[in-house]
mmCIF file of C-alpha atoms in Angstrom:
data_model
loop_
_atom_site.group_PDB
_atom_site.id
_atom_site.type_symbol
_atom_site.label_atom_id
_atom_site.label_comp_id
_atom_site.label_asym_id
_atom_site.label_seq_id
_atom_site.Cartn_x
_atom_site.Cartn_y
_atom_site.Cartn_z
ATOM 1 C CA MET Y 1 111.247 105.198 59.615
ATOM 2 C CA LYS Y 2 115.088 105.044 61.096
ATOM 3 C CA MET Y 3 115.304 105.507 64.565
ATOM 4 C CA ASP Y 4 118.471 103.794 65.691
ATOM 5 C CA GLU Y 5 119.190 104.814 69.243
ATOM 6 C CA PHE Y 6 123.476 104.800 68.764
ATOM 7 C CA GLY Y 7 123.366 105.144 65.033
ATOM 8 C CA GLY Y 8 125.127 108.593 63.713
ATOM 9 C CA GLY Y 9 128.465 109.742 64.489
ATOM 10 C CA GLY Y 10 130.589 112.517 64.020
ATOM 11 C CA GLY Y 11 131.359 115.923 65.708
ATOM 12 C CA ARG Y 12 127.485 115.938 67.647
ATOM 13 C CA GLU Y 13 128.000 112.318 68.875
ATOM 14 C CA THR Y 14 129.010 113.452 72.017
ATOM 15 C CA TRP Y 15 126.213 116.371 72.327
ATOM 16 C CA ARG Y 16 124.128 113.061 72.464
ATOM 17 C CA VAL Y 17 124.960 112.678 76.020
ATOM 18 C CA PHE Y 18 122.950 115.825 76.804
ATOM 19 C CA ARG Y 19 120.145 114.328 75.914
ATOM 20 C CA ILE Y 20 120.233 111.093 77.237
ATOM 21 C CA MET Y 21 120.901 112.865 80.609
ATOM 22 C CA SER Y 22 117.555 114.898 80.128
ATOM 23 C CA GLU Y 23 115.554 111.823 79.593
ATOM 24 C CA PHE Y 24 116.545 110.726 83.209
ATOM 25 C CA VAL Y 25 116.632 113.894 84.642
ATOM 26 C CA GLU Y 26 112.772 114.771 83.471
ATOM 27 C CA GLY Y 27 111.937 111.183 84.522
ATOM 28 C CA PHE Y 28 113.316 111.484 88.586
ATOM 29 C CA GLU Y 29 111.970 114.859 88.996
ATOM 30 C CA THR Y 30 108.433 113.434 87.953
ATOM 31 C CA LEU Y 31 108.734 110.732 89.274
ATOM 32 C CA LYS Y 32 110.483 111.179 92.880
ATOM 33 C CA ASP Y 33 106.965 111.837 94.498
ATOM 34 C CA LEU Y 34 105.220 108.688 93.307
ATOM 35 C CA GLY Y 35 104.919 106.288 96.392
ATOM 36 C CA PRO Y 36 104.580 102.865 95.854
ATOM 37 C CA ALA Y 37 103.780 101.823 92.607
ATOM 38 C CA ILE Y 38 102.973 98.690 90.452
ATOM 39 C CA THR Y 39 104.829 98.466 86.876
ATOM 40 C CA ILE Y 40 102.632 96.317 84.125
ATOM 41 C CA PHE Y 41 103.659 94.949 81.109
ATOM 42 C CA GLY Y 42 101.983 93.263 78.418
ATOM 43 C CA SER Y 43 101.306 93.420 74.773
ATOM 44 C CA ALA Y 44 100.428 96.618 72.767
ATOM 45 C CA ARG Y 45 98.180 94.739 70.508
ATOM 46 C CA THR Y 46 95.807 93.223 72.667
ATOM 47 C CA LYS Y 47 92.509 94.343 71.992
ATOM 48 C CA ARG Y 48 89.758 94.951 74.848
ATOM 49 C CA ASP Y 49 87.374 92.342 74.267
ATOM 50 C CA GLU Y 50 90.357 90.051 75.053
ATOM 51 C CA ALA Y 51 90.267 88.229 78.702
ATOM 52 C CA ALA Y 52 94.106 89.313 79.108
ATOM 53 C CA TYR Y 53 92.914 93.274 78.744
ATOM 54 C CA LYS Y 54 89.812 92.413 81.067
ATOM 55 C CA ALA Y 55 91.976 90.881 83.477
ATOM 56 C CA THR Y 56 94.700 93.733 83.649
ATOM 57 C CA LEU Y 57 91.877 96.073 84.003
ATOM 58 C CA LYS Y 58 90.581 94.523 87.300
ATOM 59 C CA VAL Y 59 94.191 93.536 88.582
ATOM 60 C CA SER Y 60 95.394 97.265 88.172
ATOM 61 C CA GLU Y 61 91.789 99.129 89.492
ATOM 62 C CA MET Y 62 92.222 96.710 92.611
ATOM 63 C CA LEU Y 63 95.804 97.731 93.003
ATOM 64 C CA ALA Y 64 95.182 101.512 92.848
ATOM 65 C CA ARG Y 65 92.138 101.557 95.194
ATOM 66 C CA ARG Y 66 94.807 99.755 97.506
ATOM 67 C CA GLY Y 67 96.919 102.596 97.610
ATOM 68 C CA PHE Y 68 99.612 101.934 94.501
ATOM 69 C CA ALA Y 69 100.337 103.939 91.439
ATOM 70 C CA ILE Y 70 100.219 102.212 88.155
ATOM 71 C CA ILE Y 71 103.383 102.480 85.677
ATOM 72 C CA SER Y 72 102.921 100.974 82.458
ATOM 73 C CA GLY Y 73 104.780 101.724 78.972
ATOM 74 C CA GLY Y 74 102.015 103.914 77.893
ATOM 75 C CA GLY Y 75 100.389 102.824 74.521
ATOM 76 C CA PRO Y 76 97.598 100.099 73.617
ATOM 77 C CA GLY Y 77 96.823 97.184 74.546
ATOM 78 C CA ILE Y 78 97.747 95.986 77.851
ATOM 79 C CA MET Y 79 99.428 99.553 78.437
ATOM 80 C CA GLU Y 80 96.155 100.732 77.761
ATOM 81 C CA ALA Y 81 93.935 98.649 80.432
ATOM 82 C CA ALA Y 82 96.326 98.557 83.344
ATOM 83 C CA ASN Y 83 96.533 102.379 83.220
ATOM 84 C CA ARG Y 84 92.595 103.136 82.291
ATOM 85 C CA GLY Y 85 92.098 100.701 85.513
ATOM 86 C CA ALA Y 86 94.110 102.823 88.022
ATOM 87 C CA ARG Y 87 91.917 105.859 86.840
ATOM 88 C CA LEU Y 88 88.801 103.439 87.648
ATOM 89 C CA GLY Y 89 90.440 102.889 91.060
ATOM 90 C CA LYS Y 90 90.996 106.394 91.638
ATOM 91 C CA GLY Y 91 94.590 105.507 91.700
ATOM 92 C CA VAL Y 92 98.165 107.412 90.250
ATOM 93 C CA SER Y 93 98.678 106.559 86.558
ATOM 94 C CA VAL Y 94 101.602 106.655 84.774
ATOM 95 C CA GLY Y 95 102.334 106.050 81.231
ATOM 96 C CA LEU Y 96 106.507 105.733 80.262
ATOM 97 C CA ASN Y 97 105.693 106.462 76.110
ATOM 98 C CA ILE Y 98 108.885 105.456 73.513
ATOM 99 C CA HIS Y 99 109.389 106.794 70.042
ATOM 100 C CA LEU Y 100 108.623 104.482 68.080
ATOM 101 C CA PRO Y 101 108.144 103.592 64.207
ATOM 102 C CA GLU Y 102 104.724 101.332 65.138
ATOM 103 C CA GLU Y 103 102.681 100.279 67.569
ATOM 104 C CA GLN Y 104 103.492 103.297 70.219
ATOM 105 C CA LYS Y 105 100.494 105.216 70.373
ATOM 106 C CA PRO Y 106 99.615 106.766 73.840
ATOM 107 C CA ASN Y 107 96.587 106.210 75.268
ATOM 108 C CA ARG Y 108 94.445 108.417 77.567
ATOM 109 C CA TYR Y 109 94.245 107.112 80.853
ATOM 110 C CA GLN Y 110 97.684 109.060 81.733
ATOM 111 C CA ASP Y 111 97.925 111.422 84.992
ATOM 112 C CA LYS Y 112 101.433 111.295 84.438
ATOM 113 C CA SER Y 113 103.260 110.852 81.054
ATOM 114 C CA LEU Y 114 106.793 110.632 80.110
ATOM 115 C CA THR Y 115 107.886 110.107 76.552
ATOM 116 C CA PHE Y 116 111.347 108.827 76.009
ATOM 117 C CA ARG Y 117 114.064 108.705 73.013
ATOM 118 C CA HIS Y 118 115.856 105.759 74.195
ATOM 119 C CA PHE Y 119 114.896 102.724 75.852
ATOM 120 C CA PHE Y 120 117.293 102.518 78.876
ATOM 121 C CA ALA Y 121 116.467 105.315 79.995
ATOM 122 C CA ARG Y 122 113.123 104.256 80.055
ATOM 123 C CA LYS Y 123 113.814 100.885 81.817
ATOM 124 C CA VAL Y 124 115.393 102.855 84.991
ATOM 125 C CA MET Y 125 112.049 104.324 85.621
ATOM 126 C CA PHE Y 126 110.251 101.006 85.169
ATOM 127 C CA VAL Y 127 111.815 99.465 88.108
ATOM 128 C CA LYS Y 128 113.416 102.701 90.612
ATOM 129 C CA TYR Y 129 109.536 103.729 91.036
ATOM 130 C CA ALA Y 130 108.367 99.584 91.559
ATOM 131 C CA SER Y 131 107.194 97.758 94.441
ATOM 132 C CA GLY Y 132 106.319 94.687 92.429
ATOM 133 C CA TYR Y 133 106.036 93.564 88.787
ATOM 134 C CA ILE Y 134 102.929 92.259 86.811
ATOM 135 C CA ILE Y 135 103.865 90.182 83.594
ATOM 136 C CA MET Y 136 100.838 89.718 81.746
ATOM 137 C CA PRO Y 137 100.964 87.908 78.048
ATOM 138 C CA GLY Y 138 102.930 89.896 75.431
ATOM 139 C CA GLY Y 139 105.687 89.412 73.171
ATOM 140 C CA PHE Y 140 109.722 90.354 73.063
ATOM 141 C CA GLY Y 141 109.330 93.984 74.821
ATOM 142 C CA THR Y 142 107.395 92.043 78.002
ATOM 143 C CA LEU Y 143 109.795 89.280 77.829
ATOM 144 C CA ASP Y 144 112.934 91.503 78.418
ATOM 145 C CA GLU Y 145 111.374 93.305 81.229
ATOM 146 C CA PHE Y 146 110.494 90.087 82.957
ATOM 147 C CA PHE Y 147 114.408 88.413 82.165
ATOM 148 C CA GLU Y 148 116.004 92.097 82.916
ATOM 149 C CA SER Y 149 114.056 91.441 86.247
ATOM 150 C CA LEU Y 150 114.651 88.400 87.411
ATOM 151 C CA THR Y 151 118.731 89.168 86.082
ATOM 152 C CA LEU Y 152 118.728 92.612 88.689
ATOM 153 C CA ILE Y 153 116.896 90.939 91.729
ATOM 154 C CA GLN Y 154 119.388 87.548 90.966
ATOM 155 C CA THR Y 155 122.618 89.900 90.865
ATOM 156 C CA GLY Y 156 121.220 92.161 93.460
ATOM 157 C CA LYS Y 157 121.787 94.899 91.434
ATOM 158 C CA ILE Y 158 118.159 96.000 92.602
ATOM 159 C CA ARG Y 159 116.455 94.977 95.712
ATOM 160 C CA ARG Y 160 114.002 92.254 95.817
ATOM 161 C CA PHE Y 161 110.065 92.491 94.343
ATOM 162 C CA PRO Y 162 107.615 90.367 93.606
ATOM 163 C CA VAL Y 163 107.421 90.060 90.193
ATOM 164 C CA VAL Y 164 104.320 87.925 89.093
ATOM 165 C CA LEU Y 165 103.441 86.520 85.642
ATOM 166 C CA MET Y 166 99.796 86.160 84.753
ATOM 167 C CA GLY Y 167 98.438 83.361 82.859
ATOM 168 C CA ARG Y 168 99.257 79.979 83.360
ATOM 169 C CA LYS Y 169 98.218 78.808 79.621
ATOM 170 C CA TYR Y 170 100.369 81.780 78.192
ATOM 171 C CA TRP Y 171 103.313 81.569 80.229
ATOM 172 C CA GLU Y 172 103.626 77.353 80.518
ATOM 173 C CA GLY Y 173 105.866 76.518 77.935
ATOM 174 C CA LEU Y 174 108.010 78.676 79.082
ATOM 175 C CA ILE Y 175 108.087 77.752 82.359
ATOM 176 C CA ARG Y 176 108.547 74.669 81.089
ATOM 177 C CA TRP Y 177 111.533 75.313 78.989
ATOM 178 C CA MET Y 178 113.364 77.352 81.686
ATOM 179 C CA GLU Y 179 112.938 74.232 83.743
ATOM 180 C CA GLN Y 180 113.539 71.555 81.526
ATOM 181 C CA THR Y 181 116.290 73.425 79.671
ATOM 182 C CA LEU Y 182 118.431 75.869 81.605
ATOM 183 C CA ILE Y 183 118.321 74.722 84.977
ATOM 184 C CA GLU Y 184 118.926 70.535 83.458
ATOM 185 C CA GLU Y 185 121.374 72.657 81.666
ATOM 186 C CA GLY Y 186 123.002 74.262 84.723
ATOM 187 C CA THR Y 187 123.190 77.853 83.014
ATOM 188 C CA ILE Y 188 120.351 78.609 86.774
ATOM 189 C CA SER Y 189 119.725 77.353 89.460
ATOM 190 C CA ALA Y 190 116.968 75.167 90.430
ATOM 191 C CA ASP Y 191 116.407 78.177 93.353
ATOM 192 C CA ASP Y 192 116.755 80.592 90.763
ATOM 193 C CA MET Y 193 112.134 80.145 89.720
ATOM 194 C CA ASN Y 194 111.575 81.695 93.129
ATOM 195 C CA LEU Y 195 112.230 85.286 92.075
ATOM 196 C CA PHE Y 196 108.951 84.925 90.812
ATOM 197 C CA TYR Y 197 105.428 83.992 90.907
ATOM 198 C CA LEU Y 198 103.274 82.021 88.397
ATOM 199 C CA THR Y 199 99.377 82.768 89.324
ATOM 200 C CA ASP Y 200 96.114 82.640 87.297
ATOM 201 C CA ARG Y 201 94.473 84.464 90.191
ATOM 202 C CA PRO Y 202 97.046 87.104 91.788
ATOM 203 C CA LYS Y 203 95.483 86.831 95.420
ATOM 204 C CA ARG Y 204 98.526 88.128 96.988
ATOM 205 C CA ARG Y 205 100.074 90.768 99.660
ATOM 206 C CA TRP Y 206 102.277 93.117 98.115
ATOM 207 C CA SER Y 207 105.284 94.818 99.958
ATOM 208 C CA THR Y 208 106.049 98.010 100.103
ATOM 209 C CA SER Y 209 109.487 96.705 101.391
ATOM 210 C CA SER Y 210 112.225 94.548 100.223
ATOM 211 C CA SER Y 211 111.468 91.752 102.545
ATOM 212 C CA THR Y 212 110.135 88.711 100.688
ATOM 213 C CA THR Y 213 109.808 84.369 101.083
ATOM 214 C CA ALA Y 214 108.555 82.292 98.908
ATOM 215 C CA LYS Y 215 107.536 78.681 98.316
ATOM 216 C CA ARG Y 216 108.533 77.548 94.715
ATOM 217 C CA SER Y 217 106.036 75.323 93.136
ATOM 218 C CA PRO Y 218 106.760 72.137 91.729
ATOM 219 C CA ARG Y 219 105.416 73.743 88.358
ATOM 220 C CA GLY Y 220 107.765 76.286 88.273
ATOM 221 C CA GLY Y 221 107.901 79.931 89.477
ATOM 222 C CA ALA Y 222 106.471 80.638 93.389
ATOM 223 C CA GLU Y 223 102.990 80.030 94.462
ATOM 224 C CA GLU Y 224 102.928 81.112 97.817
ATOM 225 C CA ALA Y 225 104.763 84.155 98.943
ATOM 226 C CA GLU Y 226 104.857 86.563 102.408
ATOM 227 C CA PRO Y 227 105.459 89.600 101.912
ATOM 228 C CA ALA Y 228 106.440 91.890 104.808
ATOM 229 C CA ALA Y 229 103.511 94.232 104.313
ATOM 230 C CA VAL Y 230 99.881 94.655 102.955
ATOM 231 C CA PRO Y 231 97.738 96.050 100.844
ATOM 232 C CA GLU Y 232 96.265 92.545 99.447
ATOM 233 C CA VAL Y 233 95.518 92.045 95.767
ATOM 234 C CA GLY Y 234 93.021 89.202 94.644
ATOM 235 C CA ASN Y 235 90.557 87.381 92.856
ATOM 236 C CA GLU Y 236 88.337 85.877 94.514
#
C-alpha cells in the first residue's frame, strides 16, 4: 500500500496545502481546552502481558488521577496502555492516530480522537499540548519522538519540560552510546544529557510550568528533578 506524504505532483499539488492546513485546524480546535497533559510514546508491538504495557497502564492511570490528560499515538501496544490507563484514572484520554499501511489500528480507549495523514502535523499536536513526555520502550517512531524533543528543547524552540525514559535495561545501551560516542566525538555536550531523565520507577513531580532543574546522573540522563509544581507521579 503506497503512502507517500510528499508524492504526487502536477496541477493538484498546490491544493495539498489545504488538506495539510485542515489537519492543523482540526487539531488546534479539538485540543485547545485540553489542559495539562502528558504524552506517552512506545511500541505498537508491545503485548498486553508484557512488563512495559503493565508499567504504562499504571503510570498513565496515576497521572490521570493527578489531573493530567494522557496523549498517545492512538494505536495498539504502549499507546493502548496509555489511553486505557487514562480511562482507569478517570482522566481525558487522547489518541492522535495516523493512516499507516500496517500496525496502526485505533484502540478503543480514546475520549478525543484525531486521525492524521501527515506525520508532521501530528508531531505538532504531540508537543504543543504536552507538559511532559514519557518514553517507553519502542522502535524507530519512539526514537524519533525522543530525539526530536531533545532537539527542540536544546535549540530553544519549545519550553523546557520533563522528558522521561522509562526502562533502564532497555535504554542503557543507547545512553552508553550517547556518552561514549556523541559526547566523546563532541557532537553533543555533556550538559545535553540533562535534557532527559532515566528511570525504572518514575517517582517525580511533574511541572505544569517550564521551570525545571536537574542533577546529572553518572550513567547519563538526569536522576533527580526539582520541577516547579505538583502533582507527584511514582511507584512505591
